[in-house]
């Protein structure tokens, strides 16, 4: 693959495991592994434990007097709702109300916030925060300073405990730990719907932790399974369910907006959209006919196009095609309504459902 793509510090280990690579967010990352494949890797996470290298995710730090208050005045969620040692899903919005990125903020204290944005959006998030930061507050891009490993599945706690790592902290919290000579932050977070952890490790220590996890019998999993797992949960992916053209109100991510806060980027536009009601909202679709939906496929109710898919896949858990889609709100189609997806020129029936498509166990 072209040298223009960045690589994880574990690239050679992935290659040795027979990984098939694909570009993602400017990085060359494993899509699936030999002897596994998306279906087996997906099943490992739903039934046991799998590990994903997600080192392509961004990392940034905001430090200085009042750093947490500054971040809170920029990003949508209310950072004041959580205590140090906790994490929070939040959004970086444009003044138009569109989403620059969705990310997780880790609150270390009033003067220290660690951020994990998406790979392709890290530089823009850092740029916007840096441009707005008052004197004394520093925003640092740490994209290549840390690796991130996601250990996910009902067996994830047992695996980490076997390695001597902490596992009993609450969902959306984090704690510091060490494995041999590798320091890390163990976060009770994830993107699969299963009980799991994300390990933030200094770049040079990633190999030690990866080797220990593989030796403990955890199946390596690629971004293919990560996508089927998150789609089954109805979790948004920036660039598909969230974007500068798709607001949190449309994406049903308003729960990640601190509506009563006096300020955050995009506040006025989002309040106006919420008050007026969005022209479209994110819905789930389960195919009742044959076919596998993908993104950007038109959806019809009778002869009228009523929306478009944003993501689509075969659900390994339910053994049917599923999709997320932006559906017009006028008229409102109820859950259970039957629509048709145009899959490469052939209309296939599907019914509207409320995600998630599978029962979550993250908490």
C-alpha positions as a Markdown table, in Angstrom:
| # | Residue | x | y | z |
|---|---|---|---|---|
| 1 | Unk | 0.0 | 0.0 | 0.0 |
| 2 | Unk | 1.1 | 3.5 | -0.7 |
| 3 | Unk | 3.6 | 5.1 | 1.8 |
| 4 | Unk | 1.2 | 8.1 | 2.1 |
| 5 | Unk | -0.7 | 6.1 | 4.7 |
| 6 | Unk | 0.3 | 6.2 | 8.4 |
| 7 | Unk | 0.9 | 2.8 | 10.1 |
| 8 | Unk | 0.3 | 1.5 | 13.6 |
| 9 | Unk | 3.3 | 0.6 | 15.8 |
| 10 | Unk | 1.9 | -3.0 | 15.5 |
| 11 | Unk | 1.9 | -3.1 | 11.7 |
| 12 | Unk | 4.6 | -5.8 | 11.4 |
| 13 | Unk | 2.7 | -8.0 | 14.0 |
| 14 | Unk | -0.5 | -7.7 | 12.0 |
| 15 | Unk | 1.3 | -8.7 | 8.8 |
| 16 | Unk | 2.8 | -11.7 | 10.6 |
| 17 | Unk | -0.8 | -12.8 | 11.6 |
| 18 | Unk | -1.9 | -12.6 | 7.9 |
| 19 | Unk | -3.8 | -9.4 | 8.2 |
| 20 | Unk | -5.6 | -8.0 | 5.2 |
| 21 | Unk | -5.0 | -4.2 | 5.2 |
| 22 | Unk | -7.2 | -1.4 | 4.1 |
| 23 | Unk | -7.0 | 2.4 | 4.2 |
| 24 | Unk | -9.0 | 4.1 | 6.9 |
| 25 | Unk | -8.8 | 7.8 | 7.9 |
| 26 | Unk | -5.4 | 8.1 | 6.3 |
| 27 | Unk | -4.0 | 5.0 | 8.0 |
| 28 | Unk | -3.3 | 1.5 | 6.8 |
| 29 | Unk | -5.1 | -0.7 | 9.3 |
| 30 | Unk | -6.0 | -4.4 | 9.5 |
| 31 | Unk | -9.4 | -5.2 | 8.0 |
| 32 | Unk | -9.4 | -8.9 | 9.0 |
| 33 | Unk | -7.0 | -11.7 | 9.8 |
| 34 | Unk | -6.1 | -15.0 | 8.2 |
| 35 | Unk | -7.9 | -17.9 | 10.0 |
| 36 | Unk | -10.5 | -15.5 | 11.3 |
| 37 | Unk | -12.4 | -13.2 | 8.9 |
| 38 | Unk | -15.1 | -10.8 | 9.8 |
| 39 | Unk | -17.7 | -13.4 | 10.9 |
| 40 | Unk | -15.4 | -15.3 | 13.3 |
| 41 | Unk | -13.9 | -12.1 | 14.6 |
| 42 | Unk | -17.4 | -10.6 | 15.2 |
| 43 | Unk | -18.5 | -13.8 | 17.0 |
| 44 | Unk | -15.5 | -13.8 | 19.2 |
| 45 | Unk | -16.4 | -10.3 | 20.5 |
| 46 | Unk | -20.1 | -11.2 | 21.0 |
| 47 | Unk | -19.2 | -14.5 | 22.7 |
| 48 | Unk | -15.7 | -14.3 | 24.3 |
| 49 | Unk | -13.1 | -11.6 | 23.7 |
| 50 | Unk | -11.3 | -9.9 | 20.8 |
| 51 | Unk | -8.7 | -7.2 | 20.6 |
| 52 | Unk | -8.7 | -4.4 | 18.0 |
| 53 | Unk | -5.7 | -2.2 | 17.2 |
| 54 | Unk | -7.3 | 1.2 | 17.0 |
| 55 | Unk | -4.1 | 3.2 | 17.2 |
| 56 | Unk | -5.3 | 5.3 | 14.2 |
| 57 | Unk | -7.7 | 7.1 | 16.6 |
| 58 | Unk | -6.5 | 10.6 | 17.4 |
| 59 | Unk | -5.1 | 11.7 | 20.8 |
| 60 | Unk | -4.9 | 15.3 | 22.0 |
| 61 | Unk | -4.4 | 17.0 | 25.4 |
| 62 | Unk | -5.8 | 20.3 | 26.6 |
| 63 | Unk | -3.9 | 21.6 | 29.7 |
| 64 | Unk | -3.7 | 24.8 | 31.6 |
| 65 | Unk | -5.7 | 26.8 | 34.2 |
| 66 | Unk | -9.4 | 26.2 | 33.5 |
| 67 | Unk | -8.8 | 23.7 | 30.7 |
| 68 | Unk | -11.9 | 21.7 | 31.5 |
| 69 | Unk | -14.1 | 24.8 | 31.5 |
| 70 | Unk | -12.6 | 25.8 | 28.2 |
| 71 | Unk | -13.3 | 22.4 | 26.6 |
| 72 | Unk | -16.8 | 22.5 | 28.1 |
| 73 | Unk | -17.4 | 25.9 | 26.4 |
| 74 | Unk | -16.5 | 24.4 | 23.0 |
| 75 | Unk | -17.8 | 20.8 | 22.9 |
| 76 | Unk | -21.5 | 19.8 | 23.1 |
| 77 | Unk | -21.8 | 17.6 | 26.2 |
| 78 | Unk | -21.6 | 19.0 | 29.7 |
| 79 | Unk | -18.2 | 18.1 | 31.1 |
| 80 | Unk | -19.3 | 19.5 | 34.5 |
| 81 | Unk | -21.6 | 16.5 | 34.9 |
| 82 | Unk | -18.6 | 14.1 | 35.4 |
| 83 | Unk | -15.8 | 13.9 | 38.0 |
| 84 | Unk | -12.1 | 13.4 | 37.4 |
| 85 | Unk | -11.4 | 9.8 | 36.4 |
| 86 | Unk | -14.5 | 9.7 | 34.2 |
| 87 | Unk | -15.0 | 9.8 | 30.4 |
| 88 | Unk | -17.7 | 11.4 | 28.3 |
| 89 | Unk | -18.9 | 11.0 | 24.7 |
| 90 | Unk | -19.2 | 14.4 | 23.1 |
| 91 | Unk | -19.3 | 16.3 | 19.8 |
| 92 | Unk | -17.3 | 19.0 | 18.2 |
| 93 | Unk | -19.8 | 21.0 | 16.2 |
| 94 | Unk | -19.5 | 23.8 | 13.6 |
| 95 | Unk | -21.4 | 27.0 | 14.1 |
| 96 | Unk | -23.9 | 25.7 | 11.5 |
| 97 | Unk | -24.7 | 22.8 | 13.8 |
| 98 | Unk | -22.9 | 20.2 | 11.7 |
| 99 | Unk | -20.5 | 17.8 | 13.3 |
| 100 | Unk | -16.8 | 18.2 | 12.8 |
| 101 | Unk | -16.2 | 15.1 | 14.9 |
| 102 | Unk | -17.5 | 12.9 | 17.7 |
| 103 | Unk | -15.0 | 12.0 | 20.4 |
| 104 | Unk | -14.4 | 10.9 | 24.0 |
| 105 | Unk | -13.2 | 13.4 | 26.6 |
| 106 | Unk | -11.2 | 12.0 | 29.5 |
| 107 | Unk | -11.3 | 14.3 | 32.5 |
| 108 | Unk | -8.1 | 14.2 | 34.5 |
| 109 | Unk | -8.9 | 17.4 | 36.5 |
| 110 | Unk | -10.0 | 21.0 | 36.1 |
| 111 | Unk | -6.8 | 21.8 | 34.3 |
| 112 | Unk | -6.3 | 18.6 | 32.2 |
| 113 | Unk | -8.5 | 17.0 | 29.6 |
| 114 | Unk | -7.4 | 14.1 | 27.3 |
| 115 | Unk | -9.3 | 13.7 | 24.0 |
| 116 | Unk | -9.7 | 10.8 | 21.6 |
| 117 | Unk | -11.1 | 12.1 | 18.3 |
| 118 | Unk | -11.4 | 10.1 | 15.0 |
| 119 | Unk | -8.3 | 9.6 | 12.9 |
| 120 | Unk | -9.1 | 11.8 | 9.9 |
| 121 | Unk | -10.5 | 14.7 | 12.1 |
| 122 | Unk | -7.8 | 15.0 | 14.7 |
| 123 | Unk | -5.9 | 17.8 | 13.1 |
| 124 | Unk | -9.1 | 19.8 | 12.5 |
| 125 | Unk | -10.3 | 19.3 | 16.1 |
| 126 | Unk | -6.9 | 20.4 | 17.4 |
| 127 | Unk | -6.8 | 23.4 | 15.1 |
| 128 | Unk | -10.2 | 24.6 | 16.2 |
| 129 | Unk | -9.5 | 24.2 | 19.9 |
| 130 | Unk | -6.1 | 25.8 | 19.5 |
| 131 | Unk | -7.5 | 28.8 | 17.7 |
| 132 | Unk | -10.1 | 29.4 | 20.4 |
| 133 | Unk | -7.8 | 28.6 | 23.4 |
| 134 | Unk | -7.2 | 31.6 | 25.7 |
| 135 | Unk | -3.7 | 32.5 | 27.0 |
| 136 | Unk | -2.4 | 29.8 | 29.3 |
| 137 | Unk | -4.2 | 26.9 | 27.8 |
| 138 | Unk | -2.2 | 24.6 | 25.5 |
| 139 | Unk | -3.7 | 22.2 | 23.0 |
| 140 | Unk | -1.3 | 19.4 | 22.0 |
| 141 | Unk | -1.7 | 16.9 | 19.2 |
| 142 | Unk | -0.5 | 13.5 | 20.5 |
| 143 | Unk | -1.7 | 11.4 | 17.6 |
| 144 | Unk | 1.5 | 9.4 | 17.2 |
| 145 | Unk | 2.5 | 9.4 | 20.9 |
| 146 | Unk | 0.0 | 6.8 | 22.0 |
| 147 | Unk | -1.4 | 3.5 | 20.7 |
| 148 | Unk | -4.9 | 2.3 | 21.5 |
| 149 | Unk | -6.0 | -1.3 | 21.9 |
| 150 | Unk | -9.7 | -2.2 | 22.4 |
| 151 | Unk | -10.3 | -5.4 | 24.3 |
| 152 | Unk | -14.0 | -6.2 | 23.9 |
| 153 | Unk | -16.4 | -9.0 | 24.7 |
| 154 | Unk | -18.0 | -10.7 | 27.7 |
| 155 | Unk | -14.6 | -12.4 | 28.5 |
| 156 | Unk | -12.6 | -9.1 | 28.4 |
| 157 | Unk | -12.5 | -8.6 | 32.2 |
| 158 | Unk | -11.3 | -12.1 | 32.8 |
| 159 | Unk | -8.5 | -11.6 | 30.3 |
| 160 | Unk | -7.3 | -8.3 | 31.7 |
| 161 | Unk | -7.5 | -9.7 | 35.3 |
| 162 | Unk | -5.3 | -12.6 | 34.2 |
| 163 | Unk | -2.7 | -10.1 | 33.1 |
| 164 | Unk | -2.9 | -8.2 | 36.4 |
| 165 | Unk | -4.8 | -5.2 | 34.9 |
| 166 | Unk | -7.7 | -3.5 | 36.7 |
| 167 | Unk | -11.2 | -4.3 | 35.5 |
| 168 | Unk | -13.7 | -3.3 | 38.2 |
| 169 | Unk | -14.0 | 0.4 | 37.5 |
| 170 | Unk | -17.4 | 1.8 | 36.2 |
| 171 | Unk | -18.5 | 2.2 | 32.7 |
| 172 | Unk | -17.0 | 5.4 | 31.1 |
| 173 | Unk | -14.3 | 5.7 | 33.7 |
| 174 | Unk | -10.5 | 5.1 | 33.6 |
| 175 | Unk | -7.5 | 4.3 | 35.7 |
| 176 | Unk | -3.7 | 4.0 | 35.3 |
| 177 | Unk | -1.9 | 0.7 | 35.3 |
| 178 | Unk | 1.2 | -1.1 | 34.1 |
| 179 | Unk | 1.9 | -4.3 | 32.3 |
| 180 | Unk | 5.6 | -5.3 | 32.7 |
| 181 | Unk | 7.3 | -2.1 | 31.8 |
| 182 | Unk | 4.5 | -0.7 | 29.8 |
| 183 | Unk | 2.4 | 2.1 | 31.5 |
| 184 | Unk | -1.2 | 2.5 | 30.2 |
| 185 | Unk | -4.6 | 4.0 | 30.9 |
| 186 | Unk | -7.3 | 1.4 | 31.2 |
| 187 | Unk | -10.6 | 2.9 | 30.0 |
| 188 | Unk | -14.0 | 1.2 | 30.5 |
| 189 | Unk | -15.1 | 2.2 | 27.0 |
| 190 | Unk | -15.7 | 0.7 | 23.6 |
| 191 | Unk | -17.5 | 0.7 | 20.3 |
| 192 | Unk | -19.0 | -2.8 | 20.2 |
| 193 | Unk | -21.9 | -2.9 | 22.7 |
| 194 | Unk | -20.1 | -5.5 | 24.8 |
| 195 | Unk | -18.3 | -5.2 | 28.1 |
| 196 | Unk | -14.9 | -4.0 | 27.2 |
| 197 | Unk | -11.9 | -1.8 | 27.7 |
| 198 | Unk | -9.7 | 0.5 | 25.7 |
| 199 | Unk | -6.0 | 0.6 | 26.6 |
| 200 | Unk | -4.1 | 3.9 | 25.9 |
| 201 | Unk | -0.4 | 3.0 | 25.8 |
| 202 | Unk | 2.7 | 4.9 | 24.9 |
| 203 | Unk | 3.6 | 4.2 | 21.3 |
| 204 | Unk | 6.7 | 2.2 | 22.1 |
| 205 | Unk | 4.9 | 0.0 | 24.6 |
| 206 | Unk | 2.1 | -1.2 | 22.4 |
| 207 | Unk | 4.0 | -4.4 | 21.3 |
| 208 | Unk | 4.4 | -5.6 | 24.8 |
| 209 | Unk | 0.7 | -5.3 | 25.6 |
| 210 | Unk | -0.4 | -6.7 | 22.2 |
| 211 | Unk | 1.8 | -9.8 | 22.6 |
| 212 | Unk | 0.5 | -10.4 | 26.1 |
| 213 | Unk | -3.1 | -10.3 | 24.9 |
| 214 | Unk | -2.5 | -12.6 | 22.0 |
| 215 | Unk | -0.6 | -15.0 | 24.3 |
| 216 | Unk | -3.6 | -15.0 | 26.6 |
| 217 | Unk | -5.7 | -16.3 | 23.7 |
| 218 | Unk | -7.6 | -13.2 | 22.7 |
| 219 | Unk | -8.5 | -13.2 | 19.0 |
| 220 | Unk | -7.1 | -10.3 | 16.9 |
| 221 | Unk | -10.0 | -8.5 | 15.2 |
| 222 | Unk | -9.9 | -6.1 | 12.3 |
| 223 | Unk | -11.9 | -3.0 | 11.4 |
| 224 | Unk | -14.3 | -5.1 | 9.3 |
| 225 | Unk | -15.7 | -6.8 | 12.5 |
| 226 | Unk | -15.6 | -3.4 | 14.3 |
| 227 | Unk | -17.9 | -2.0 | 11.7 |
| 228 | Unk | -20.4 | -4.9 | 11.9 |
| 229 | Unk | -20.4 | -4.8 | 15.7 |
| 230 | Unk | -21.0 | -1.0 | 15.8 |
| 231 | Unk | -23.7 | -1.1 | 13.2 |
| 232 | Unk | -25.6 | -3.8 | 15.1 |
| 233 | Unk | -25.5 | -1.4 | 18.0 |
| 234 | Unk | -26.7 | 1.6 | 15.9 |
| 235 | Unk | -23.5 | 3.5 | 16.9 |
| 236 | Unk | -22.8 | 6.4 | 14.5 |
| 237 | Unk | -19.6 | 6.6 | 12.4 |
| 238 | Unk | -18.4 | 10.1 | 11.5 |
| 239 | Unk | -18.7 | 10.6 | 7.8 |
| 240 | Unk | -21.7 | 8.3 | 7.6 |
| 241 | Unk | -24.2 | 9.0 | 10.4 |
| 242 | Unk | -22.6 | 12.3 | 11.6 |
| 243 | Unk | -21.0 | 15.0 | 9.4 |
| 244 | Unk | -21.0 | 18.7 | 8.7 |
| 245 | Unk | -24.2 | 18.0 | 6.8 |
| 246 | Unk | -25.8 | 15.7 | 9.5 |
| 247 | Unk | -26.4 | 17.3 | 12.9 |
| 248 | Unk | -26.7 | 15.6 | 16.3 |
| 249 | Unk | -30.4 | 16.4 | 16.2 |
| 250 | Unk | -30.9 | 14.5 | 12.9 |
| 251 | Unk | -28.6 | 11.7 | 14.1 |
| 252 | Unk | -30.5 | 11.3 | 17.4 |
| 253 | Unk | -27.4 | 12.2 | 19.3 |
| 254 | Unk | -29.1 | 15.0 | 21.2 |
| 255 | Unk | -28.4 | 13.0 | 24.4 |
| 256 | Unk | -24.7 | 14.1 | 24.0 |
| 257 | Unk | -25.6 | 17.8 | 24.0 |
| 258 | Unk | -25.7 | 19.8 | 27.2 |
| 259 | Unk | -28.8 | 21.8 | 26.1 |
| 260 | Unk | -28.8 | 24.0 | 29.3 |
| 261 | Unk | -25.2 | 25.0 | 29.0 |
| 262 | Unk | -24.7 | 28.7 | 28.2 |
| 263 | Unk | -22.2 | 28.1 | 25.4 |
| 264 | Unk | -20.9 | 25.5 | 23.0 |
| 265 | Unk | -20.0 | 25.5 | 19.3 |
| 266 | Unk | -23.2 | 25.3 | 17.2 |
| 267 | Unk | -25.5 | 26.0 | 20.2 |
| 268 | Unk | -27.8 | 28.5 | 18.5 |
| 269 | Unk | -28.2 | 26.4 | 15.3 |
| 270 | Unk | -28.9 | 23.2 | 17.2 |
| 271 | Unk | -31.4 | 24.8 | 19.6 |
| 272 | Unk | -33.3 | 26.2 | 16.5 |
| 273 | Unk | -33.3 | 22.9 | 14.8 |
| 274 | Unk | -34.5 | 21.1 | 17.9 |
| 275 | Unk | -37.3 | 23.6 | 18.4 |
| 276 | Unk | -38.4 | 23.4 | 14.8 |
| 277 | Unk | -37.9 | 19.7 | 14.5 |
| 278 | Unk | -35.4 | 18.1 | 12.1 |
| 279 | Unk | -36.4 | 17.4 | 8.5 |
| 280 | Unk | -34.9 | 13.9 | 8.8 |
| 281 | Unk | -33.8 | 11.5 | 11.5 |
| 282 | Unk | -31.6 | 8.5 | 11.9 |
| 283 | Unk | -33.6 | 5.2 | 11.9 |
| 284 | Unk | -32.8 | 1.5 | 11.8 |
| 285 | Unk | -33.8 | -0.9 | 9.0 |
| 286 | Unk | -34.1 | -4.7 | 9.1 |
| 287 | Unk | -34.4 | -6.4 | 5.7 |
| 288 | Unk | -37.3 | -8.8 | 5.4 |
| 289 | Unk | -36.1 | -9.7 | 1.9 |
| 290 | Unk | -32.8 | -10.9 | 0.6 |
| 291 | Unk | -29.8 | -8.6 | 0.1 |
| 292 | Unk | -27.1 | -6.7 | 1.9 |
| 293 | Unk | -27.6 | -3.0 | 2.1 |
| 294 | Unk | -24.7 | -0.5 | 1.9 |
| 295 | Unk | -24.5 | 3.2 | 2.4 |
| 296 | Unk | -26.1 | 5.8 | 0.1 |
| 297 | Unk | -28.9 | 3.5 | -1.2 |
| 298 | Unk | -32.3 | 5.2 | -1.7 |
| 299 | Unk | -35.3 | 4.2 | 0.4 |
| 300 | Unk | -38.9 | 4.3 | -0.9 |
| 301 | Unk | -42.3 | 4.2 | 0.6 |
| 302 | Unk | -44.5 | 3.3 | -2.4 |
| 303 | Unk | -43.3 | 5.5 | -5.3 |
| 304 | Unk | -41.9 | 8.2 | -3.0 |
| 305 | Unk | -38.3 | 8.4 | -1.9 |
| 306 | Unk | -38.3 | 9.0 | 1.8 |
| 307 | Unk | -34.6 | 8.7 | 2.7 |
| 308 | Unk | -31.2 | 7.1 | 2.1 |
| 309 | Unk | -29.1 | 4.6 | 3.9 |
| 310 | Unk | -26.0 | 5.8 | 5.8 |
| 311 | Unk | -24.5 | 2.4 | 6.7 |
| 312 | Unk | -25.5 | -1.1 | 5.8 |
| 313 | Unk | -24.2 | -4.6 | 6.4 |
| 314 | Unk | -25.0 | -8.2 | 7.0 |
| 315 | Unk | -25.7 | -8.8 | 10.7 |
| 316 | Unk | -23.6 | -11.8 | 11.8 |
| 317 | Unk | -25.7 | -12.0 | 15.0 |
| 318 | Unk | -29.2 | -11.8 | 13.4 |
| 319 | Unk | -28.3 | -13.3 | 10.1 |
| 320 | Unk | -30.1 | -10.6 | 8.1 |
| 321 | Unk | -29.3 | -7.4 | 6.3 |
| 322 | Unk | -29.4 | -4.3 | 8.5 |
| 323 | Unk | -29.0 | -0.6 | 7.8 |
| 324 | Unk | -28.9 | 2.8 | 9.4 |
| 325 | Unk | -30.7 | 5.5 | 7.4 |
| 326 | Unk | -31.8 | 9.1 | 7.4 |
| 327 | Unk | -35.5 | 9.1 | 6.9 |
| 328 | Unk | -37.7 | 12.1 | 6.2 |
| 329 | Unk | -39.9 | 13.2 | 9.2 |
| 330 | Unk | -42.8 | 14.5 | 7.0 |
| 331 | Unk | -44.8 | 12.3 | 7.1 |
| 332 | Unk | -43.6 | 10.4 | 10.1 |
| 333 | Unk | -43.2 | 6.7 | 9.4 |
| 334 | Unk | -43.7 | 4.6 | 12.6 |
| 335 | Unk | -41.5 | 1.8 | 13.7 |
| 336 | Unk | -42.6 | -1.4 | 12.0 |
| 337 | Unk | -43.5 | 0.4 | 8.8 |
| 338 | Unk | -42.4 | -1.4 | 5.7 |
| 339 | Unk | -40.3 | 0.4 | 3.1 |
| 340 | Unk | -38.1 | -0.6 | 0.2 |
| 341 | Unk | -34.4 | -0.2 | -0.3 |
| 342 | Unk | -33.0 | 0.1 | -3.8 |
| 343 | Unk | -30.1 | -2.4 | -3.7 |
| 344 | Unk | -28.3 | -2.0 | -7.0 |
| 345 | Unk | -31.5 | -1.5 | -9.0 |
| 346 | Unk | -33.6 | -4.1 | -7.2 |
| 347 | Unk | -36.1 | -3.0 | -4.5 |
| 348 | Unk | -35.9 | -5.1 | -1.3 |
| 349 | Unk | -38.4 | -4.8 | 1.6 |
| 350 | Unk | -37.3 | -3.7 | 5.0 |
| 351 | Unk | -39.0 | -2.6 | 8.2 |
| 352 | Unk | -38.2 | 0.4 | 10.3 |
| 353 | Unk | -36.9 | -0.5 | 13.8 |
| 354 | Unk | -35.4 | 1.4 | 16.7 |
| 355 | Unk | -31.7 | 0.5 | 17.1 |
| 356 | Unk | -29.9 | -1.3 | 18.6 |
| 357 | Unk | -30.5 | -4.3 | 16.5 |
| 358 | Unk | -29.0 | -6.6 | 19.3 |
| 359 | Unk | -29.2 | -6.4 | 23.1 |
| 360 | Unk | -26.4 | -4.3 | 24.5 |
| 361 | Unk | -24.3 | -5.5 | 27.5 |
| 362 | Unk | -21.9 | -2.6 | 27.9 |
| 363 | Unk | -23.1 | -1.5 | 31.3 |
